[in-house]
Coordinates of C-alpha atoms and ligand atoms in Angstrom, one line a residue:
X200 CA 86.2 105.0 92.3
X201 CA 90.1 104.7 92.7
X202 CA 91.8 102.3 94.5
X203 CA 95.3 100.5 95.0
X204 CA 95.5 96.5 94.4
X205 CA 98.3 95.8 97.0
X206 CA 99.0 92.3 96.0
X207 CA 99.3 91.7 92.9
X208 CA 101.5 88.8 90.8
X209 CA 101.8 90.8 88.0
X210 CA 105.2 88.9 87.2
X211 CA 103.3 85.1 87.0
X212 CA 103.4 83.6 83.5
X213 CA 99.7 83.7 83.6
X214 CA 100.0 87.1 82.3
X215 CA 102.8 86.4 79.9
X216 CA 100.3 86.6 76.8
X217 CA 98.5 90.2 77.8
X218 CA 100.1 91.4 80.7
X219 CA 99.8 95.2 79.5
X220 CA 96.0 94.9 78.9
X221 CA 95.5 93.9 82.2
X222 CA 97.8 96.9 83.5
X223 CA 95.3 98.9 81.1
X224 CA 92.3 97.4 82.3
X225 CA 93.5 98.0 85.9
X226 CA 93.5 101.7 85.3
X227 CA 90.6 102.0 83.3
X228 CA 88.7 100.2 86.3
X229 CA 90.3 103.0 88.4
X230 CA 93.1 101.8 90.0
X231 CA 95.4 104.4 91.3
X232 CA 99.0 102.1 91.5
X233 CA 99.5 98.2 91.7
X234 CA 102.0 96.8 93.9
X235 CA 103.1 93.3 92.3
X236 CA 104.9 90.9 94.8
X237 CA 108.0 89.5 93.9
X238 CA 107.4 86.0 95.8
X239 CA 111.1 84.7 94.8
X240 CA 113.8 86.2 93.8
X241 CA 113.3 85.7 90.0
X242 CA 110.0 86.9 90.6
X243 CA 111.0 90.3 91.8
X244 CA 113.7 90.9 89.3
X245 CA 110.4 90.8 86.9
X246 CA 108.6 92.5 89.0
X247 CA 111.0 95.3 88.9
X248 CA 111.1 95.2 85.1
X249 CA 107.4 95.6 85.1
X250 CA 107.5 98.6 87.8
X251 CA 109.9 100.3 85.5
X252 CA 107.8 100.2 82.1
X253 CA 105.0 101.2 84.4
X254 CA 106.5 103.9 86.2
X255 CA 104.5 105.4 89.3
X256 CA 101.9 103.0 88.4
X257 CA 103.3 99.8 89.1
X258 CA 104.9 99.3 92.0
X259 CA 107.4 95.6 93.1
X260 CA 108.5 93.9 96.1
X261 CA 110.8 91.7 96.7
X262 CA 111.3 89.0 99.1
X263 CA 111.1 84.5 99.6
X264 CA 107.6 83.1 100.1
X265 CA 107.4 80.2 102.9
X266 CA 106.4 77.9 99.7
X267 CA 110.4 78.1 98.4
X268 CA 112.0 78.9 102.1
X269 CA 113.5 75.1 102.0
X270 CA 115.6 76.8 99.1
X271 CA 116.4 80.0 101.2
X272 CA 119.8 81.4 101.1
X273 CA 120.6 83.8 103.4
X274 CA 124.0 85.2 102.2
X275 CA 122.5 85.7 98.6
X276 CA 118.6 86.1 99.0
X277 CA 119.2 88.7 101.8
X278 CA 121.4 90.7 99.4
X279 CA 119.6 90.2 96.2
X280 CA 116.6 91.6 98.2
X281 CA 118.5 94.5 100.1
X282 CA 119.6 95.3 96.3
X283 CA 115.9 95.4 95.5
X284 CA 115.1 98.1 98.0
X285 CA 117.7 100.1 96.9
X286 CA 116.7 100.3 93.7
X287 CA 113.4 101.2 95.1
X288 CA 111.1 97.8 96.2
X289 CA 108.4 99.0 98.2
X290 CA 108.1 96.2 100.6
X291 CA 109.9 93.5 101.9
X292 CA 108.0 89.8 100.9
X293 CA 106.3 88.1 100.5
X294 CA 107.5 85.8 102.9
X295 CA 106.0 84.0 106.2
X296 CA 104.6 80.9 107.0
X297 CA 102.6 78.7 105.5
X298 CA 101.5 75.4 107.5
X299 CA 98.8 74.4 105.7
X300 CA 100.5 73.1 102.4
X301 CA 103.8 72.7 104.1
X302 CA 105.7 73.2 101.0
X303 CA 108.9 73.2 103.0
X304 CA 109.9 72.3 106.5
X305 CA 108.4 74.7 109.3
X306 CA 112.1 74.7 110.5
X307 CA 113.2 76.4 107.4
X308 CA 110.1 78.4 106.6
X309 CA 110.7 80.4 110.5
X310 CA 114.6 80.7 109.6
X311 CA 113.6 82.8 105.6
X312 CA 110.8 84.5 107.4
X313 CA 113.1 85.6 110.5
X314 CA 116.1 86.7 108.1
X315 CA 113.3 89.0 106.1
X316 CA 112.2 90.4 109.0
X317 CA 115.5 91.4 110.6
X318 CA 116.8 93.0 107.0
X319 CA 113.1 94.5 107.2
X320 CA 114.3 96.1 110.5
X321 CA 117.4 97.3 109.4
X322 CA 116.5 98.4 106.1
X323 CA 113.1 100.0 108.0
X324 CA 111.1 98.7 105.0
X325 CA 107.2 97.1 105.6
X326 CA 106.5 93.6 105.0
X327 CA 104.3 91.5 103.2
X328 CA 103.3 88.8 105.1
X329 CA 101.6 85.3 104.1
X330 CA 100.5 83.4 107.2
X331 CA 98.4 80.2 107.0
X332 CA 97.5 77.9 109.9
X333 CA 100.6 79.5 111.8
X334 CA 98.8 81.5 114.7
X335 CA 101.2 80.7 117.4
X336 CA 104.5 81.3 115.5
X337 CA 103.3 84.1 113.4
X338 CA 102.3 86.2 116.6
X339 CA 105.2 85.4 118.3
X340 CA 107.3 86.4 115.4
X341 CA 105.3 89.5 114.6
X342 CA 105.6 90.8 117.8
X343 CA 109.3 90.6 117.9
X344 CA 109.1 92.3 114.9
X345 CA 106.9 95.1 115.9
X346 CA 109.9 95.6 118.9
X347 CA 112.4 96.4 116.4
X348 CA 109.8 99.0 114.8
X349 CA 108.8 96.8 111.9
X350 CA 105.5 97.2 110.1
X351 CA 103.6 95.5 107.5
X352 CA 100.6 93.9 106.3
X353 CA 99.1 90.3 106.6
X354 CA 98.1 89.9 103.4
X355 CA 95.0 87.5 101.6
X356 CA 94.1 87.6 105.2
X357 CA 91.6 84.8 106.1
X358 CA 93.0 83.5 109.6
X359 CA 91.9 84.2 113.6
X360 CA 90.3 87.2 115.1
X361 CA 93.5 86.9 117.9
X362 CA 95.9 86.6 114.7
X363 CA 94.4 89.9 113.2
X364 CA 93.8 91.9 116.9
X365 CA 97.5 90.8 117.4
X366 CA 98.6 92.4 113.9
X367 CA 96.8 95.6 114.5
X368 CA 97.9 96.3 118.6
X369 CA 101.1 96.5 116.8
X370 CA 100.2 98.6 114.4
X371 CA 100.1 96.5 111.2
X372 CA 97.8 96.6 108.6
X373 CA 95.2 93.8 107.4
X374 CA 94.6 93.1 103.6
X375 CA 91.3 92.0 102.1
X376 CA 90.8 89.9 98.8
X377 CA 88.4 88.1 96.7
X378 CA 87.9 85.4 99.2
X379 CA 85.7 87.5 101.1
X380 CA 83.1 87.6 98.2
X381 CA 82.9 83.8 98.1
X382 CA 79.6 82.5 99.1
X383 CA 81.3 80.1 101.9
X384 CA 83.0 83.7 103.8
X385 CA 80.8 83.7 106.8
X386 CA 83.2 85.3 108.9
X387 CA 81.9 89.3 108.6
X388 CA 82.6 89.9 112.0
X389 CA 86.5 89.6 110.8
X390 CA 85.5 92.2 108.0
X391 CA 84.0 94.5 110.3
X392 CA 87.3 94.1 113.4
X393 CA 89.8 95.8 111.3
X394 CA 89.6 99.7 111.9
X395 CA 89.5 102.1 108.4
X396 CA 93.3 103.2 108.8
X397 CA 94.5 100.0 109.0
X398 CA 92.2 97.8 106.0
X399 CA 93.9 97.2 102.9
X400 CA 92.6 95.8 99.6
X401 CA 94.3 93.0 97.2
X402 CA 93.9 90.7 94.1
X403 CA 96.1 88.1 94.9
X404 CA 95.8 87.8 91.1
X405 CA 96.1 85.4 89.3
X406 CA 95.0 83.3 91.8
X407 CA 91.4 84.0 94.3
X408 CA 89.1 85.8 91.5
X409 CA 86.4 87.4 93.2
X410 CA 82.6 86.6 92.3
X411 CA 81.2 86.5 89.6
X412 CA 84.6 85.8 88.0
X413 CA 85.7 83.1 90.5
X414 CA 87.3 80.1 88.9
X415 CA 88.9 82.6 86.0
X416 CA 92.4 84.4 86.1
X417 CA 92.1 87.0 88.6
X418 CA 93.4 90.0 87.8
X419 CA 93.7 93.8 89.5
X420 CA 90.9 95.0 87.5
X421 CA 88.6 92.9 89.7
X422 CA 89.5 94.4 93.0
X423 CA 86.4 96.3 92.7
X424 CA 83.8 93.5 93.4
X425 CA 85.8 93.0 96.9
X426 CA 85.7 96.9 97.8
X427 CA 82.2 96.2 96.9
X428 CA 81.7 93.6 99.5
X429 CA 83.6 95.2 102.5
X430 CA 81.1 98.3 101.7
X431 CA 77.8 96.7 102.1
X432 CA 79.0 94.3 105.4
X433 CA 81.0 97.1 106.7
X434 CA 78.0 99.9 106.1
X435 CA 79.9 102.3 104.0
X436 CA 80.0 103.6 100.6
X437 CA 82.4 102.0 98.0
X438 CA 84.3 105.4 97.7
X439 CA 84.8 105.5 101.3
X440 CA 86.2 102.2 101.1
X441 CA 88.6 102.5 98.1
X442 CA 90.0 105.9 99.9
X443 CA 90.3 104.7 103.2
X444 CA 92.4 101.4 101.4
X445 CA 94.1 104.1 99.1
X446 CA 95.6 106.2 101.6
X447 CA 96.6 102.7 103.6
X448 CA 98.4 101.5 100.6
X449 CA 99.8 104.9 100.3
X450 CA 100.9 105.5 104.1
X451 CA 102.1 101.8 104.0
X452 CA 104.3 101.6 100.9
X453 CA 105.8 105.1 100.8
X454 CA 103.8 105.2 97.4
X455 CA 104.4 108.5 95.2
X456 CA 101.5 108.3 93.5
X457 CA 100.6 111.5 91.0
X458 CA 97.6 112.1 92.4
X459 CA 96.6 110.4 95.4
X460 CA 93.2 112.0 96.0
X461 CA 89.9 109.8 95.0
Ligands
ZN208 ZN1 100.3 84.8 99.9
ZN209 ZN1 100.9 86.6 97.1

């Protein structure tokens, strides 16, 4: 089986000690490229470090998550990040909202994620989008989005059927991780709404280990054991699953892969 991890945070400390024996073990589990978020600033500039010494393997992003948006700074953040695509980010984020923890006001977590999504627009890069217990402003803001043309993916996605039927109609993309393997996921009928051109797998790593590992330090190498459990709810093989989430990743990111076929 290949398959893509697209959400990876390959740039957390957690990975300070071994982080090139998980890249290792990530390919010899069969992952085809690993794109590794760059949540902050500082986390995308090692993200990009990491991309580099794992060339057309790795692959960074670069954005503000809703968790640090009271510390947003438009004039710099905006242009760090725009330097980011240029020097080839795949995506835009993560960024969003985030109204469960409430890390920082709503206020400013709608002005970091509205700023991403405009240079999104302009720069025509995807986004990676965190939204938790946000429904109402994250389909509102989405779908202004979508008029300006932008894409994306809601990412870790656990929320509403509406939130997710919303993100498709406008052509995003819906990602998958280990969450879904946890004995307390009863919601299959959300496994089972999102269409095969538009499912996308993740990690999340290091955080949301899938069974049998849950508890550990997740890591891409695991992504597996969730292709694994959209397969048997979703009634296809694993291989159908890891291509159809491939070619997403692929189609999504602009990745140049060396050989994208299965
Ligand atoms: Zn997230
Ligand atoms: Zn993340």
């Amino acid at each position: 089986m290949r398959f893509i991890d697209s959400h990876a945070h390959l740039a957390d400390p957690a990975f300070d000690d071994d982080r090139d024996a998980v890249v290792s073990r990530a390919r010899e589990a069969g992952a085809a490229a690993v794109v590794s978020i760059g949540e902050s600033i500082a986390a995308a500039d090692r993200a990009a470090l990491i991309a580099s010494s794992h060339h057309g393997f790795v692959f960074h992003t670069a954005g503000v998550h809703p968790h640090d948006a009271v510390q947003f700074d438009a004039a710099r953040d905006i242009d760090a990040i725009r330097r980011h695509r240029e020097s080839g980010a795949v995506a835009v984020g993560e960024c969003g909202l985030d109204y469960h923890y409430d890390h920082s006001p709503r206020e400013a977590q709608r002005t970091a994620f509205e700023s991403q999504l405009r240079l999104a627009a302009e720069l025509d890069a995807p986004v990676v989008v965190h939204s938790r217990d946000a429904d109402g402003d994250i389909v509102a803001m989405l779908s202004d989005a979508a008029r300006s043309h932008v894409r994306g993916v809601l990412h870790c996605f656990t929320g509403s059927h509406a939130v997710a039927e919303a993100a498709l109609g406008h052509g995003w993309y819906v990602s998958f991780s280990g969450i879904v393997t946890f004995k307390k996921w009863d919601d299959l009928a959300l496994l089972r709404l999102v269409p095969d051109d538009r499912l996308l797998v993740e990690s999340d790593a290091p955080y949301l280990a899938p069974v049998p590992f849950r508890g550990k330090r997740n890591e891409p190498s695991f992504v597996p054991r969730t292709i694994d459990r959209l397969a048997g709810v979703r009634g296809a093989t694993v291989e159908h699953i890891a291509r159809c989430t491939m070619e997403n990743a692929c189609r999504l990111f602009g990745l140049a892969i060396p050989d994208p076929r299965p």
